[in-house]
Amino acid sequence: MANACEEVSLKSSYALVAAGVVLGSLAHGGALYWCLVLMVALCAAAVSVYQALVKENARLYFEKREESAPVIRILVRALVEGPDESRREAARDLATRAAEKAFDRDLIASEGACPPLVALCRRGETDETRGAAAAALGNLAANALIRKRTLPASGAVDALLALCRSPCDDGDGA
């Protein structure tokens, strides 16, 4: 919703600037001055609307992030402490959340999910478990900061490359 409002606000700003330029080119003498004053005022109003939209978008982002926080913490705990089946399901859920919502990607990474996901990629009992962990890491990589800093620092790149090179098992964990 806020993104659509921002787009409308930006388009309105462009239209106002274009209208001001057209009016300014048609005006002569003192009218040109007033056209420029009007154009500056309209641009300032558009910037003010845009800033308000950005603040509202940030507020909604952090509100939604806080709603997801307890669930993300439980899933990360399951990655660390649970049996393989629980780890696989937690990795699947984290992969889904990371694919769907940017605020969940940030939260998943900040809650420390990358090292346990890397460990699952390396030592998961089945291909399905390792694949779920790889999917979660791949979806986290949609965030540039996570992709450039968090994933390399956690060893995700090496783990994913090793996973790509490893032969698949038949799903029985052997």
N, CA, C and O of each residue as an XYZ file, in Angstrom:
696
protein
N       0.826     -1.187      0.000
C       0.000      0.000      0.000
C       0.873      1.254      0.000
O       0.668      2.156     -0.812
N       1.836      1.310      0.901
C       2.687      2.499      0.985
C       3.514      2.658     -0.276
O       3.756      3.785     -0.708
N       3.960      1.548     -0.889
C       4.743      1.645     -2.118
C       3.917      2.251     -3.238
O       4.434      3.055     -4.014
N       2.649      1.887     -3.339
C       1.767      2.470     -4.344
C       1.586      3.961     -4.084
O       1.578      4.759     -5.021
N       1.442      4.337     -2.816
C       1.306      5.755     -2.470
C       2.571      6.526     -2.835
O       2.501      7.652     -3.327
N       3.722      5.915     -2.590
C       4.974      6.575     -2.943
C       5.066      6.782     -4.447
O       5.517      7.830     -4.910
N       4.635      5.777     -5.210
C       4.683      5.890     -6.669
C       3.775      7.022     -7.141
O       4.165      7.817     -7.996
N       2.564      7.097     -6.587
C       1.637      8.169     -6.931
C       2.236      9.514     -6.552
O       2.143     10.477     -7.313
N       2.854      9.580     -5.372
C       3.455     10.827     -4.926
C       4.575     11.270     -5.856
O       4.670     12.449     -6.195
N       5.428     10.330     -6.273
C       6.513     10.682     -7.188
C       5.975     11.129     -8.541
O       6.461     12.106     -9.110
N       4.970     10.416     -9.062
C       4.380     10.805    -10.347
C       3.747     12.186    -10.239
O       3.849     12.993    -11.162
N       3.097     12.456     -9.116
C       2.503     13.774     -8.905
C       3.584     14.844     -8.873
O       3.412     15.928     -9.430
N       4.685     14.538     -8.229
C       5.795     15.497     -8.159
C       6.316     15.820     -9.548
O       6.561     16.981     -9.875
N       6.486     14.784    -10.365
C       6.962     15.002    -11.736
C       5.967     15.839    -12.525
O       6.363     16.730    -13.277
N       4.685     15.561    -12.358
C       3.665     16.329    -13.067
C       3.677     17.785    -12.618
O       3.541     18.687    -13.445
N       3.837     18.025    -11.327
C       3.877     19.392    -10.822
C       5.084     20.152    -11.367
O       4.972     21.321    -11.734
N       6.216     19.498    -11.416
C       7.416     20.146    -11.954
C       7.219     20.450    -13.430
O       7.558     21.539    -13.893
N       6.672     19.488    -14.174
C       6.431     19.714    -15.599
C       5.453     20.867    -15.805
O       5.660     21.709    -16.679
N       4.377     20.909    -14.995
C       3.413     22.002    -15.109
C       4.080     23.340    -14.795
O       3.820     24.336    -15.469
N       4.918     23.365    -13.798
C       5.627     24.595    -13.463
C       6.542     25.061    -14.576
O       6.639     26.257    -14.850
N       7.219     24.109    -15.223
C       8.114     24.466    -16.334
C       7.302     25.017    -17.498
O       7.686     26.016    -18.106
N       6.177     24.370    -17.814
C       5.327     24.840    -18.911
C       4.783     26.230    -18.598
O       4.832     27.124    -19.443
N       4.266     26.414    -17.386
C       3.742     27.725    -17.004
C       4.849     28.780    -17.035
O       4.633     29.910    -17.472
N       6.018     28.396    -16.573
C       7.137     29.332    -16.576
C       7.540     29.736    -17.975
O       7.913     30.886    -18.207
N       7.469     28.798    -18.917
C       7.861     29.130    -20.288
C       6.812     30.001    -20.971
O       7.136     30.752    -21.891
N       5.545     29.906    -20.526
C       4.486     30.725    -21.109
C       4.423     32.114    -20.498
O       3.908     33.051    -21.109
N       4.944     32.238    -19.302
C       4.832     33.509    -18.582
C       5.916     34.481    -19.032
O       6.967     34.085    -19.535
N       5.632     35.752    -18.839
C       6.596     36.799    -19.190
C       6.745     37.751    -18.007
O       5.776     38.024    -17.299
N       7.951     38.252    -17.797
C       8.188     39.277    -16.791
C       7.905     38.803    -15.382
O       8.428     37.774    -14.955
N       7.069     39.553    -14.645
C       6.763     39.270    -13.247
C       6.012     37.965    -13.067
O       6.111     37.331    -12.016
N       5.257     37.554    -14.086
C       4.515     36.295    -13.985
C       5.475     35.112    -13.910
O       5.177     34.107    -13.265
N       6.631     35.232    -14.571
C       7.628     34.164    -14.530
C       8.098     33.948    -13.094
O       8.257     32.810    -12.653
N       8.319     35.036    -12.371
C       8.744     34.940    -10.981
C       7.712     34.174    -10.160
O       8.068     33.280     -9.393
N       6.432     34.522    -10.320
C       5.396     33.865     -9.527
C       5.211     32.402     -9.927
O       4.873     31.563     -9.092
N       5.431     32.105    -11.191
C       5.369     30.700    -11.632
C       6.487     29.893    -10.973
O       6.264     28.767    -10.527
N       7.665     30.458    -10.914
C       8.784     29.761    -10.281
C       8.544     29.592     -8.784
O       8.867     28.545     -8.223
N       7.985     30.602     -8.134
C       7.667     30.501     -6.710
C       6.641     29.392     -6.490
O       6.774     28.596     -5.560
N       5.626     29.337     -7.338
C       4.602     28.299     -7.232
C       5.217     26.920     -7.454
O       4.893     25.971     -6.741
N       6.095     26.813     -8.431
C       6.727     25.530     -8.709
C       7.566     25.068     -7.516
O       7.515     23.892     -7.156
N       8.327     25.958     -6.902
C       9.131     25.603     -5.734
C       8.230     25.186     -4.579
O       8.533     24.225     -3.872
N       7.136     25.893     -4.382
C       6.198     25.546     -3.300
C       5.576     24.175     -3.547
O       5.450     23.374     -2.620
N       5.192     23.905     -4.777
C       4.608     22.609     -5.105
C       5.622     21.485     -4.911
O       5.275     20.411     -4.419
N       6.866     21.730     -5.295
C       7.916     20.717     -5.099
C       8.152     20.470     -3.615
O       8.313     19.325     -3.195
N       8.173     21.518     -2.833
C       8.367     21.359     -1.386
C       7.218     20.559     -0.782
O       7.440     19.725      0.095
N       5.993     20.804     -1.243
C       4.841     20.039     -0.748
C       4.962     18.571     -1.142
O       4.667     17.681     -0.345
N       5.394     18.327     -2.366
C       5.549     16.944     -2.826
C       6.621     16.221     -2.013
O       6.452     15.052     -1.670
N       7.718     16.905     -1.705
C       8.777     16.302     -0.898
C       8.259     15.996      0.504
O       8.581     14.952      1.072
N       7.474     16.886      1.050
C       6.905     16.673      2.379
C       5.987     15.456      2.391
O       6.034     14.653      3.324
N       5.157     15.314      1.370
C       4.272     14.142      1.270
C       5.103     12.876      1.144
O       4.811     11.870      1.792
N       6.135     12.921      0.313
C       6.992     11.744      0.124
C       7.669     11.352      1.439
O       7.719     10.168      1.775
N       8.186     12.323      2.182
C       8.830     12.030      3.460
C       7.852     11.393      4.444
O       8.213     10.469      5.174
N       6.620     11.884      4.461
C       5.604     11.301      5.344
C       5.320      9.855      4.950
O       5.145      8.999      5.817
N       5.275      9.580      3.653
C       5.040      8.214      3.187
C       6.194      7.295      3.555
O       5.976      6.143      3.932
N       7.408      7.791      3.451
C       8.574      6.981      3.807
C       8.543      6.661      5.304
O       8.813      5.526      5.699
N       8.223      7.638      6.127
C       8.132      7.399      7.576
C       7.059      6.371      7.896
O       7.268      5.493      8.734
N       5.909      6.474      7.232
C       4.821      5.521      7.479
C       5.227      4.119      7.022
O       4.925      3.131      7.691
N       5.904      4.041      5.894
C       6.373      2.749      5.391
C       7.371      2.126      6.374
O       7.321      0.923      6.627
N       8.262      2.930      6.919
C       9.229      2.425      7.908
C       8.519      1.963      9.173
O       8.872      0.929      9.741
N       7.529      2.713      9.614
C       6.767      2.323     10.803
C       6.084      0.976     10.588
O       6.130      0.112     11.464
N       5.453      0.793      9.435
C       4.784     -0.470      9.125
C       5.782     -1.613      9.028
O       5.503     -2.727      9.471
N       6.946     -1.338      8.447
C       7.996     -2.350      8.317
C       8.396     -2.885      9.693
O       8.430     -4.097      9.907
N       8.696     -1.983     10.618
C       9.144     -2.412     11.944
C       8.007     -3.027     12.759
O       8.242     -3.909     13.584
N       6.786     -2.567     12.532
C       5.640     -3.166     13.211
C       5.463     -4.624     12.769
O       5.277     -5.510     13.603
N       5.522     -4.863     11.468
C       5.387     -6.231     10.960
C       6.569     -7.091     11.386
O       6.409     -8.277     11.675
N       7.737     -6.499     11.423
C       8.926     -7.242     11.843
C       8.771     -7.717     13.293
O       9.109     -8.856     13.614
N       8.267     -6.855     14.150
C       8.077     -7.232     15.547
C       7.006     -8.298     15.721
O       7.077     -9.100     16.653
N       6.020     -8.317     14.839
C       5.005     -9.370     14.888
C       5.612    -10.735     14.568
O       5.200    -11.750     15.131
N       6.592    -10.756     13.663
C       7.219    -12.007     13.241
C       8.312    -12.486     14.197
O       8.666    -13.665     14.185
N       8.839    -11.606     15.005
C      10.010    -11.918     15.827
C       9.856    -13.163     16.693
O      10.766    -13.992     16.693
N       8.756    -13.348     17.434
C       8.664    -14.546     18.284
C       8.706    -15.851     17.483
O       9.334    -16.823     17.902
N       8.039    -15.864     16.340
C       8.029    -17.076     15.508
C       9.422    -17.357     14.960
O       9.868    -18.504     14.952
N      10.107    -16.319     14.504
C      11.456    -16.487     13.955
C      12.384    -17.024     15.042
O      13.190    -17.918     14.782
N      12.278    -16.495     16.239
C      13.138    -16.967     17.343
C      12.911    -18.441     17.636
O      13.867    -19.178     17.877
N      11.659    -18.880     17.617
C      11.343    -20.295     17.842
C      11.933    -21.155     16.736
O      12.490    -22.219     17.006
N      11.817    -20.703     15.492
C      12.363    -21.470     14.367
C      13.882    -21.562     14.435
O      14.456    -22.616     14.162
N      14.530    -20.466     14.795
C      15.997    -20.492     14.920
C      16.404    -21.422     16.054
O      17.387    -22.153     15.927
N      15.674    -21.409     17.150
C      15.969    -22.317     18.266
C      15.811    -23.776     17.815
O      16.608    -24.633     18.199
N      14.790    -24.055     17.007
C      14.587    -25.413     16.494
C      15.738    -25.831     15.582
O      16.106    -27.005     15.548
N      16.309    -24.877     14.840
C      17.474    -25.181     13.999
C      18.659    -25.642     14.843
O      19.418    -26.522     14.437
N      18.804    -25.052     15.993
C      19.962    -25.316     16.843
C      19.748    -26.538     17.731
O      20.652    -27.357     17.889
N      18.565    -26.661     18.305
C      18.354    -27.651     19.358
C      17.534    -28.871     18.948
O      17.559    -29.881     19.651
N      16.817    -28.808     17.847
C      15.879    -29.874     17.519
C      16.507    -31.069     16.829
O      17.660    -31.019     16.399
N      15.728    -32.163     16.727
C      16.174    -33.313     15.936
C      16.125    -32.952     14.447
O      15.620    -31.891     14.078
N      16.650    -33.835     13.599
C      16.774    -33.519     12.180
C      15.432    -33.147     11.550
O      15.372    -32.212     10.753
N      14.376    -33.846     11.884
C      13.073    -33.537     11.294
C      12.615    -32.130     11.665
O      12.093    -31.405     10.818
N      12.807    -31.743     12.918
C      12.450    -30.393     13.353
C      13.331    -29.349     12.666
O      12.856    -28.278     12.288
N      14.583    -29.660     12.512
C      15.504    -28.736     11.832
C      15.086    -28.546     10.379
O      15.104    -27.431      9.857
N      14.710    -29.649      9.731
C      14.285    -29.574      8.336
C      13.031    -28.702      8.217
O      12.958    -27.842      7.340
N      12.063    -28.916      9.081
C      10.824    -28.129      9.037
C      11.091    -26.660      9.358
O      10.504    -25.769      8.745
N      11.969    -26.414     10.312
C      12.326    -25.028     10.645
C      13.013    -24.365      9.459
O      12.725    -23.211      9.142
N      13.921    -25.085      8.801
C      14.607    -24.534      7.625
C      13.605    -24.248      6.511
O      13.702    -23.223      5.837
N      12.652    -25.144      6.316
C      11.606    -24.911      5.294
C      10.795    -23.664      5.623
O      10.550    -22.826      4.755
N      10.385    -23.549      6.871
C       9.600    -22.382      7.271
C      10.405    -21.092      7.118
O       9.876    -20.076      6.665
N      11.664    -21.133      7.491
C      12.518    -19.943      7.338
C      12.718    -19.609      5.864
O      12.735    -18.436      5.491
N      12.871    -20.634      5.023
C      13.022    -20.400      3.585
C      11.783    -19.712      3.019
O      11.891    -18.782      2.219
N      10.619    -20.172      3.434
C       9.364    -19.578      2.965
C       9.246    -18.138      3.429
O       8.915    -17.252      2.641
N       9.517    -17.903      4.706
C       9.429    -16.541      5.238
C      10.434    -15.611      4.562
O      10.112    -14.464      4.252
N      11.655    -16.107      4.335
C      12.678    -15.276      3.697
C      12.306    -14.964      2.253
O      12.655    -13.901      1.740
N      11.607    -15.871      1.597
C      11.203    -15.638      0.216
C      10.072    -14.617      0.119
O       9.978    -13.878     -0.861
N       9.225    -14.580      1.129
C       8.017    -13.765      1.048
C       8.166    -12.347      1.581
O       7.527    -11.430      1.065
N       8.996    -12.146      2.604
C       8.985    -10.846      3.277
C      10.403    -10.355      3.560
O      11.215    -11.060      4.159
N      10.676     -9.139      3.118
C      11.998     -8.548      3.338
C      12.291     -8.382      4.820
O      13.418     -8.616      5.257
N      11.289     -7.980      5.604
C      11.541     -7.771      7.030
C      11.849     -9.087      7.724
O      12.575     -9.103      8.717
N      11.310    -10.192      7.219
C      11.649    -11.492      7.799
C      13.087    -11.887      7.454
O      13.773    -12.495      8.275
N      13.549    -11.547      6.249
C      14.956    -11.835      5.891
C      15.900    -11.152      6.876
O      16.831    -11.772      7.391
N      15.654     -9.882      7.130
C      16.494     -9.130      8.069
C      16.450     -9.752      9.457
O      17.481     -9.918     10.110
N      15.259    -10.089      9.893
C      15.084    -10.646     11.226
C      15.722    -12.023     11.353
O      16.359    -12.318     12.364
N      15.560    -12.861     10.344
C      16.150    -14.206     10.359
C      17.665    -14.104     10.491
O      18.275    -14.807     11.296
N      18.263    -13.225      9.697
C      19.723    -13.064      9.760
C      20.149    -12.479     11.107
O      21.137    -12.925     11.690
N      19.411    -11.484     11.604
C      19.810    -10.849     12.868
C      19.606    -11.770     14.062
O      20.247    -11.581     15.096
N      18.737    -12.752     13.947
C      18.525    -13.726     15.030
C      19.554    -14.857     15.002
O      19.507    -15.761     15.837
N      20.479    -14.809     14.051
C      21.569    -15.776     14.037
C      21.252    -17.096     13.354
O      21.818    -18.126     13.720
N      20.368    -17.090     12.379
C      19.992    -18.338     11.708
C      21.035    -18.828     10.711
O      21.049    -20.011     10.372
N      21.905    -17.944     10.236
C      22.839    -18.355      9.169
C      23.802    -19.463      9.608
O      23.915    -20.456      8.889
N      24.499    -19.355     10.742
C      25.399    -20.453     11.120
C      24.703    -21.816     11.276
O      25.248    -22.815     10.807
N      23.522    -21.903     11.915
C      22.868    -23.208     11.980
C      22.415    -23.716     10.604
O      22.438    -24.920     10.349
N      22.007    -22.807      9.728
C      21.632    -23.225      8.372
C      22.844    -23.747      7.608
O      22.745    -24.723      6.866
N      23.979    -23.095      7.793
C      25.217    -23.566      7.168
C      25.573    -24.958      7.697
O      25.953    -25.844      6.933
N      25.443    -25.137      9.016
C      25.723    -26.453      9.600
C      24.799    -27.517      9.023
O      25.231    -28.641      8.770
N      23.525    -27.171      8.812
C      22.598    -28.130      8.200
C      22.981    -28.451      6.763
O      22.848    -29.592      6.322
N      23.458    -27.445      6.032
C      23.919    -27.700      4.657
C      25.075    -28.692      4.654
O      25.178    -29.538      3.765
N      25.924    -28.583      5.634
C      27.110    -29.449      5.686
C      26.810    -30.818      6.290
O      27.334    -31.832      5.828
N      25.959    -30.846      7.332
C      25.801    -32.094      8.079
C      24.355    -32.530      8.282
O      24.076    -33.315      9.189
N      23.437    -32.044      7.465
C      22.061    -32.503      7.579
C      21.993    -33.992      7.262
O      22.771    -34.492      6.449
N      21.073    -34.695      7.896
C      21.027    -36.150      7.748
C      20.524    -36.606      6.382
O      20.884    -37.693      5.929
N      19.698    -35.795      5.716
C      19.163    -36.183      4.407
C      19.360    -35.051      3.408
O      19.637    -33.910      3.776
N      19.209    -35.403      2.126
C      19.257    -34.373      1.084
C      18.137    -33.359      1.262
O      18.307    -32.172      0.983
N      16.994    -33.838      1.729
C      15.854    -32.954      1.947
C      16.189    -31.898      3.003
O      15.850    -30.726      2.834
N      16.839    -32.297      4.066
C      17.239    -31.355      5.123
C      18.274    -30.376      4.598
O      18.165    -29.169      4.815
N      19.276    -30.900      3.908
C      20.306    -30.022      3.346
C      19.709    -29.072      2.306
O      20.105    -27.910      2.222
N      18.761    -29.568      1.519
C      18.105    -28.722      0.515
C      17.269    -27.623      1.136
O      17.254    -26.499      0.636
N      16.573    -27.931      2.219
C      15.772    -26.906      2.903
C      16.675    -25.810      3.466
O      16.346    -24.626      3.391
N      17.806    -26.210      4.027
C      18.755    -25.225      4.555
C      19.338    -24.382      3.425
O      19.495    -23.169      3.566
N      19.657    -25.028      2.306
C      20.195    -24.288      1.151
C      19.159    -23.310      0.605
O      19.501    -22.189      0.228
N      17.900    -23.728      0.560
C      16.835    -22.833      0.096
C      16.704    -21.613      1.004
O      16.535    -20.492      0.526
N      16.782    -21.834      2.298
C      16.695    -20.709      3.241
C      17.857    -19.744      3.033
O      17.663    -18.529      3.009
N      19.059    -20.285      2.884
C      20.227    -19.420      2.645
C      20.086    -18.678      1.322
O      20.416    -17.495      1.231
N      19.604    -19.362      0.309
C      19.409    -18.714     -0.991
C      18.395    -17.587     -0.919
O      18.593    -16.533     -1.525
N      17.316    -17.797     -0.186
C      16.311    -16.750     -0.058
C      16.809    -15.585      0.788
O      16.437    -14.437      0.545
N      17.638    -15.872      1.767
C      18.242    -14.790      2.552
C      19.152    -13.930      1.676
O      19.314    -12.736      1.928
N      19.742    -14.538      0.653
C      20.660    -13.818     -0.226
C      19.964    -12.761     -1.072
O      20.637    -11.979     -1.744
N      18.645    -12.717     -1.057
C      17.927    -11.659     -1.775
C      18.224    -10.284     -1.169
O      18.055     -9.263     -1.836
N      18.661    -10.257      0.080
C      19.047     -9.011      0.739
C      20.534     -8.776      0.476
O      21.365     -9.623      0.805
N      20.866     -7.647     -0.108
C      22.250     -7.368     -0.509
C      23.216     -7.380      0.674
O      24.316     -7.921      0.564
N      22.824     -6.796      1.792
C      23.716     -6.744      2.949
C      23.966     -8.144      3.510
O      25.094     -8.487      3.862
N      22.909     -8.943      3.588
C      23.074    -10.322      4.061
C      23.954    -11.092      3.077
O      24.840    -11.843      3.485
N      23.708    -10.904      1.788
C      24.475    -11.600      0.750
C      25.958    -11.232      0.789
O      26.817    -12.089      0.582
N      26.254     -9.980      1.051
C      27.646     -9.520      0.990
C      28.405     -9.701      2.298
O      29.625     -9.860      2.283
N      27.701     -9.679      3.434
C      28.407     -9.733      4.722
C      28.082    -10.977      5.539
O      28.980    -11.740      5.895
N      26.818    -11.180      5.834
C      26.427    -12.228      6.767
C      26.692    -13.623      6.220
O      27.263    -14.464      6.915
N      26.282    -13.874      4.987
C      26.454    -15.218      4.426
C      27.930    -15.592      4.269
O      28.313    -16.686      4.681
N      28.767    -14.738      3.696
C      30.193    -15.122      3.613
C      30.837    -15.303      4.987
O      31.667    -16.193      5.170
N      30.458    -14.459      5.956
C      31.042    -14.569      7.292
C      30.637    -15.867      7.993
O      31.377    -16.382      8.831
N      29.464    -16.389      7.648
C      28.999    -17.627      8.285
C      29.477    -18.878      7.560
O      29.204    -19.994      8.004
N      30.188    -18.704      6.449
C      30.681    -19.852      5.692
C      29.661    -20.428      4.728
O      29.827    -21.549      4.246
N      28.605    -19.672      4.442
C      27.536    -20.179      3.586
C      28.001    -20.457      2.163
O      27.566    -21.430      1.547
N      28.868    -19.621      1.645
C      29.304    -19.797      0.263
C      30.024    -21.136      0.098
O      29.718    -21.898     -0.819
N      30.971    -21.420      0.978
C      31.695    -22.696      0.907
C      30.759    -23.882      1.124
O      30.884    -24.903      0.448
N      29.829    -23.752      2.059
C      28.897    -24.852      2.343
C      27.996    -25.125      1.143
O      27.737    -26.281      0.809
N      27.522    -24.068      0.498
C      26.652    -24.253     -0.664
C      27.426    -24.833     -1.845
O      26.910    -25.679     -2.576
N      28.654    -24.381     -2.028
C      29.476    -24.964     -3.101
C      29.761    -26.438     -2.832
O      29.700    -27.259     -3.747
N      30.068    -26.773     -1.592
C      30.307    -28.183     -1.242
C      29.044    -29.007     -1.455
O      29.113    -30.151     -1.905
N      27.903    -28.431     -1.136
C      26.628    -29.123     -1.333
C      26.375    -29.370     -2.816
O      25.870    -30.426     -3.199
N      26.725    -28.403     -3.637
C      26.555    -28.570     -5.086
C      27.456    -29.680     -5.633
O      27.085    -30.371     -6.582
N      28.605    -29.846     -5.050
C      29.569    -30.850     -5.526
C      29.295    -32.250     -4.972
O      29.801    -33.234     -5.511
N      28.506    -32.350     -3.908
C      28.307    -33.642     -3.264
C      27.280    -34.479     -4.017
O      26.356    -33.937     -4.623
N      27.442    -35.799     -3.980
C      26.447    -36.659     -4.629
C      25.178    -36.709     -3.774
O      25.235    -36.562     -2.553
N      24.064    -36.914     -4.415
C      22.784    -37.001     -3.698
C      22.614    -38.398     -3.124
O      23.059    -39.388     -3.704
N      21.951    -38.454     -1.958
C      21.610    -39.782     -1.435
C      20.174    -40.106     -1.854
O      19.525    -39.286     -2.504
N      19.686    -41.249     -1.505
C      18.360    -41.665     -1.933
C      17.275    -41.289     -0.936
O      16.161    -41.807     -1.019
N      17.576    -40.388      0.017
C      16.589    -39.898      0.944
C      16.476    -40.715      2.220
O      15.666    -40.386      3.087
N      17.274    -41.780      2.358
C      17.163    -42.594      3.567
C      18.151    -42.181      4.630
O      18.215    -42.802      5.691
N      18.940    -41.120      4.362
C      19.869    -40.624      5.362
C      21.181    -41.358      5.385
O      22.051    -41.019      6.188
N      21.365    -42.356      4.533
C      22.616    -43.128      4.521
C      23.639    -42.502      3.611
O      24.748    -43.019      3.480
